[in-house]
Coordinates of C-alpha atoms and ligand atoms in Angstrom, one line a residue:
X1 CA 168.7 116.7 133.5
X2 CA 169.7 113.5 131.9
X3 CA 173.1 112.9 130.4
X4 CA 173.3 110.3 127.8
X5 CA 176.9 109.2 127.2
X6 CA 176.3 107.0 124.2
X7 CA 177.5 108.4 120.9
X8 CA 174.3 107.6 119.1
X9 CA 171.0 108.7 120.5
X10 CA 167.4 108.7 119.4
X11 CA 165.6 112.1 119.2
X12 CA 161.9 112.3 120.0
X13 CA 161.2 111.9 116.3
X14 CA 163.1 108.6 116.4
X15 CA 165.8 109.9 114.2
X16 CA 169.2 108.5 115.2
X17 CA 171.7 111.3 115.7
X18 CA 175.3 110.5 115.1
X19 CA 177.1 112.8 117.4
X20 CA 180.5 112.2 115.9
X21 CA 179.2 113.4 112.6
X22 CA 177.5 116.4 114.2
X23 CA 180.7 117.4 116.0
X24 CA 182.8 117.1 112.8
X25 CA 180.7 119.9 111.3
X26 CA 181.5 122.5 113.9
X27 CA 181.2 125.7 111.9
X28 CA 177.6 125.0 110.9
X29 CA 174.5 125.0 113.1
X30 CA 172.6 121.8 112.8
X31 CA 169.4 122.0 110.9
X32 CA 167.4 120.9 114.0
X33 CA 167.6 124.5 115.2
X34 CA 164.7 125.1 112.8
X35 CA 161.6 125.8 114.8
X36 CA 159.4 124.3 112.1
X37 CA 160.3 121.0 113.9
X38 CA 159.0 121.8 117.3
X39 CA 158.9 118.3 118.8
X40 CA 162.5 117.6 118.0
X41 CA 164.7 117.4 121.1
X42 CA 167.6 119.7 120.9
X43 CA 170.8 117.9 121.0
X44 CA 173.9 119.2 122.7
X45 CA 176.7 118.3 120.4
X46 CA 179.2 115.9 121.6
X47 CA 177.7 115.2 124.9
X48 CA 174.7 113.2 123.7
X49 CA 172.6 115.4 125.8
X50 CA 169.1 116.3 124.7
X51 CA 167.0 119.3 125.7
X52 CA 163.4 118.4 125.4
X53 CA 162.0 121.2 127.5
X54 CA 163.1 124.8 127.6
X55 CA 160.5 127.5 128.2
X56 CA 159.9 130.8 129.8
X57 CA 158.9 130.4 133.4
X58 CA 158.5 133.7 135.1
X59 CA 159.7 137.2 135.3
X60 CA 160.6 139.2 138.4
X61 CA 161.8 142.5 139.6
X62 CA 162.2 141.7 143.3
X63 CA 163.0 138.7 145.5
X64 CA 159.3 138.0 146.5
X65 CA 158.7 137.2 142.8
X66 CA 161.5 134.7 142.4
X67 CA 160.4 131.0 141.9
X68 CA 160.6 129.1 145.1
X69 CA 160.5 125.5 144.1
X70 CA 164.2 125.1 144.9
X71 CA 165.5 124.1 141.5
X72 CA 169.2 125.0 141.0
X73 CA 169.8 128.1 139.0
X74 CA 172.5 129.2 136.6
X75 CA 172.5 133.0 135.9
X76 CA 173.8 135.0 132.9
X77 CA 174.8 138.6 133.1
X78 CA 176.6 141.1 131.0
X79 CA 176.3 144.5 129.4
X80 CA 173.5 145.2 126.9
X81 CA 174.3 143.8 123.5
X82 CA 177.0 141.5 124.8
X83 CA 175.2 138.6 123.2
X84 CA 173.5 137.2 126.3
X85 CA 170.2 136.3 124.7
X86 CA 172.0 134.7 121.8
X87 CA 174.1 132.7 124.2
X88 CA 171.1 131.4 126.1
X89 CA 169.3 130.5 122.9
X90 CA 172.4 128.8 121.6
X91 CA 172.8 126.8 124.8
X92 CA 169.2 125.7 124.6
X93 CA 169.2 125.3 120.9
X94 CA 166.2 127.5 120.5
X95 CA 165.9 130.5 118.2
X96 CA 163.9 133.0 120.1
X97 CA 163.4 131.8 123.7
X98 CA 165.5 134.6 125.2
X99 CA 164.7 137.7 123.2
X100 CA 167.6 139.2 121.4
X101 CA 167.5 142.9 122.0
X102 CA 166.2 145.3 119.3
X103 CA 166.7 148.1 121.8
X104 CA 169.7 147.6 123.9
X105 CA 169.1 148.1 127.6
X106 CA 165.3 147.6 127.4
X107 CA 165.2 144.4 129.5
X108 CA 164.6 145.5 133.1
X109 CA 163.5 142.3 134.6
X110 CA 165.0 139.0 135.8
X111 CA 163.7 136.3 133.5
X112 CA 163.6 132.6 134.6
X113 CA 163.6 129.8 132.0
X114 CA 162.5 126.3 132.9
X115 CA 165.0 123.9 131.5
X116 CA 164.0 120.2 131.7
X117 CA 161.8 120.8 134.7
X118 CA 165.0 120.6 136.8
X119 CA 167.0 123.8 136.5
X120 CA 166.4 127.5 135.9
X121 CA 168.4 129.6 133.5
X122 CA 168.3 133.1 134.9
X123 CA 168.6 136.0 132.5
X124 CA 169.7 139.0 134.5
X125 CA 169.1 142.5 133.1
X126 CA 171.8 144.0 130.9
X127 CA 173.7 147.1 132.0
X128 CA 175.9 149.8 130.6
X129 CA 173.5 151.2 128.0
X130 CA 174.5 154.9 127.6
X131 CA 171.0 156.3 127.7
X132 CA 170.1 154.9 131.1
X133 CA 169.6 157.4 133.9
X134 CA 171.5 157.3 137.1
X135 CA 168.4 156.3 139.1
X136 CA 167.7 153.5 136.6
X137 CA 171.2 152.3 136.9
X138 CA 171.0 152.3 140.7
X139 CA 167.8 150.2 140.3
X140 CA 169.6 147.8 138.1
X141 CA 172.3 147.4 140.8
X142 CA 169.8 146.8 143.5
X143 CA 167.9 144.2 141.5
X144 CA 171.0 142.3 140.4
X145 CA 172.8 142.5 143.7
X146 CA 169.6 141.6 145.5
X147 CA 169.4 138.4 143.4
X148 CA 173.1 137.5 143.7
X149 CA 173.6 138.0 147.4
X150 CA 170.8 135.9 148.8
X151 CA 170.0 133.1 146.5
X152 CA 171.1 129.7 147.7
X153 CA 169.7 128.0 144.6
X154 CA 172.2 130.0 142.5
X155 CA 174.8 127.4 141.5
X156 CA 176.8 129.3 138.9
X157 CA 177.0 132.6 137.2
X158 CA 178.3 133.3 133.8
X159 CA 179.8 136.8 133.4
X160 CA 179.6 137.7 129.7
X161 CA 182.1 140.1 128.2
X162 CA 182.6 141.0 124.6
X163 CA 185.9 139.4 123.5
X164 CA 186.8 142.6 121.7
X165 CA 186.7 145.0 124.6
X166 CA 188.3 145.5 128.0
X167 CA 185.9 144.9 130.9
X168 CA 183.9 148.0 131.8
X169 CA 183.3 149.5 135.3
X170 CA 180.0 147.6 135.5
X171 CA 181.7 144.3 134.4
X172 CA 184.1 144.8 137.2
X173 CA 181.3 145.6 139.7
X174 CA 179.6 142.3 138.9
X175 CA 182.9 140.4 139.1
X176 CA 183.5 142.0 142.5
X177 CA 180.0 141.0 143.7
X178 CA 180.7 137.4 142.6
X179 CA 183.9 137.3 144.6
X180 CA 182.4 139.2 147.5
X181 CA 179.5 136.9 147.9
X182 CA 181.6 133.9 147.1
X183 CA 179.6 132.8 144.1
X184 CA 181.0 130.3 141.6
X185 CA 181.4 132.1 138.3
X186 CA 182.9 131.7 134.9
X187 CA 183.9 134.6 132.6
X188 CA 182.7 134.1 129.0
X189 CA 184.2 136.1 126.2
X190 CA 181.4 136.5 123.7
X191 CA 181.4 137.0 119.9
X192 CA 184.7 135.2 119.4
X193 CA 183.9 134.9 115.7
X194 CA 184.3 138.6 115.4
X195 CA 188.1 138.5 115.7
X196 CA 190.7 136.5 113.9
X197 CA 191.5 133.1 115.4
X198 CA 195.1 134.1 115.8
X199 CA 194.0 137.1 118.0
X200 CA 191.7 135.1 120.4
X201 CA 194.3 134.2 123.1
X202 CA 195.6 137.8 123.2
X203 CA 192.1 139.2 123.8
X204 CA 191.3 136.6 126.5
X205 CA 194.5 137.5 128.2
X206 CA 193.5 141.2 128.2
X207 CA 190.3 140.4 130.0
X208 CA 192.0 138.1 132.4
X209 CA 194.6 140.7 133.3
X210 CA 192.1 143.5 133.7
X211 CA 190.1 141.4 136.2
X212 CA 193.2 140.0 137.9
X213 CA 191.9 136.4 137.3
X214 CA 194.0 133.3 137.1
X215 CA 191.9 131.5 134.5
X216 CA 191.4 132.7 130.9
X217 CA 187.8 133.5 130.0
X218 CA 186.0 130.9 127.8
X219 CA 185.7 132.1 124.2
X220 CA 182.1 131.7 122.9
X221 CA 180.3 132.4 119.7
X222 CA 176.6 132.1 118.9
X223 CA 177.6 132.0 115.3
X224 CA 180.1 129.2 115.3
X225 CA 178.9 127.6 118.6
X226 CA 182.5 127.8 119.8
X227 CA 182.4 127.2 123.6
X228 CA 178.9 125.7 123.8
X229 CA 180.0 122.3 124.9
X230 CA 182.5 123.8 127.4
X231 CA 179.7 125.9 129.0
X232 CA 177.4 122.9 129.2
X233 CA 180.2 121.0 130.9
X234 CA 180.4 123.8 133.5
X235 CA 176.6 123.8 134.0
X236 CA 176.5 120.1 134.5
X237 CA 179.4 119.9 137.0
Ligands
GDP301 P1 172.0 140.9 124.6 O1 171.5 142.3 124.5 O2 173.2 140.8 125.5 O3 170.9 139.9 124.9 O4 172.6 140.6 123.1 P2 171.9 139.9 121.9 O5 172.0 138.4 122.1 O6 170.6 140.5 121.7 O7 173.0 140.2 120.8 C1 173.3 141.6 120.4 C2 173.7 141.6 118.9 O8 174.9 140.9 118.8 C3 172.7 141.0 118.0 O9 172.7 141.7 116.8 C4 173.3 139.6 117.8 O10 172.9 139.0 116.5 C5 174.8 139.8 117.9 N1 175.5 138.7 118.4 C6 175.2 138.0 119.5 N2 176.1 137.0 119.7 C7 176.9 137.0 118.7 C8 178.0 136.2 118.3 O11 178.5 135.2 119.0 N3 178.7 136.5 117.1 C9 178.2 137.5 116.3 N4 178.9 137.8 115.2 N5 177.2 138.3 116.7 C10 176.5 138.1 117.8

């Protein structure tokens, strides 16, 4: 992926984007998220980075079906309804690339998204939906652990947790696997717009304490785009 450090860049449609101005208007999504302008490169605010290509690549339920072209992968995981699809769409500045769930818990596959022909975003199945049977839940564990434990391409994993809630048993399980398999990970506290700004630090601290982590989770919102640049910074490291 290219990183363009200049403050003013040209989009595919030759429109000059002033990143300073775009950053100043943090609370509002830029109008270039509108899919009626398909050729427009998505611009990552503040970094000057543009995402020209982001598309569904393949779906898998077992390792034999994972792509094998060696591109680095960043994975996203969290309980159903945590805001995972919205976060992926927000990072890629697409509206519906990763499907936001109408029926929580429905996604039972590992979905790979081709980003700039150079990296895969990996959407791992959600967990923790109350109506899932024990055997389905075990299958989920096998699938996710199977991916995590033996995937040298996996460079980073984002563990998504709703900022309003304490981590669940499944959240802790995933966290444990990341540590056990020595995977670089970042905890993301989603839906930060749902609580008052003055309460954010307190909620982050609750999650940190529950997981016995040193670092605070990164607050993220698909509504306000809080945390988007920070996550891109982690991906590009
Ligand atoms: P997933 O099941 O983890 O993929 O979650 P989705 O992305 O489908 O989001 C679940 C629900 O939460 C949807 O109704 C989203 O619109 C909503 N949602 C997701 N992210 C945010 C956010 O950052 N802020 C708010 N207010 N709602 C969100």
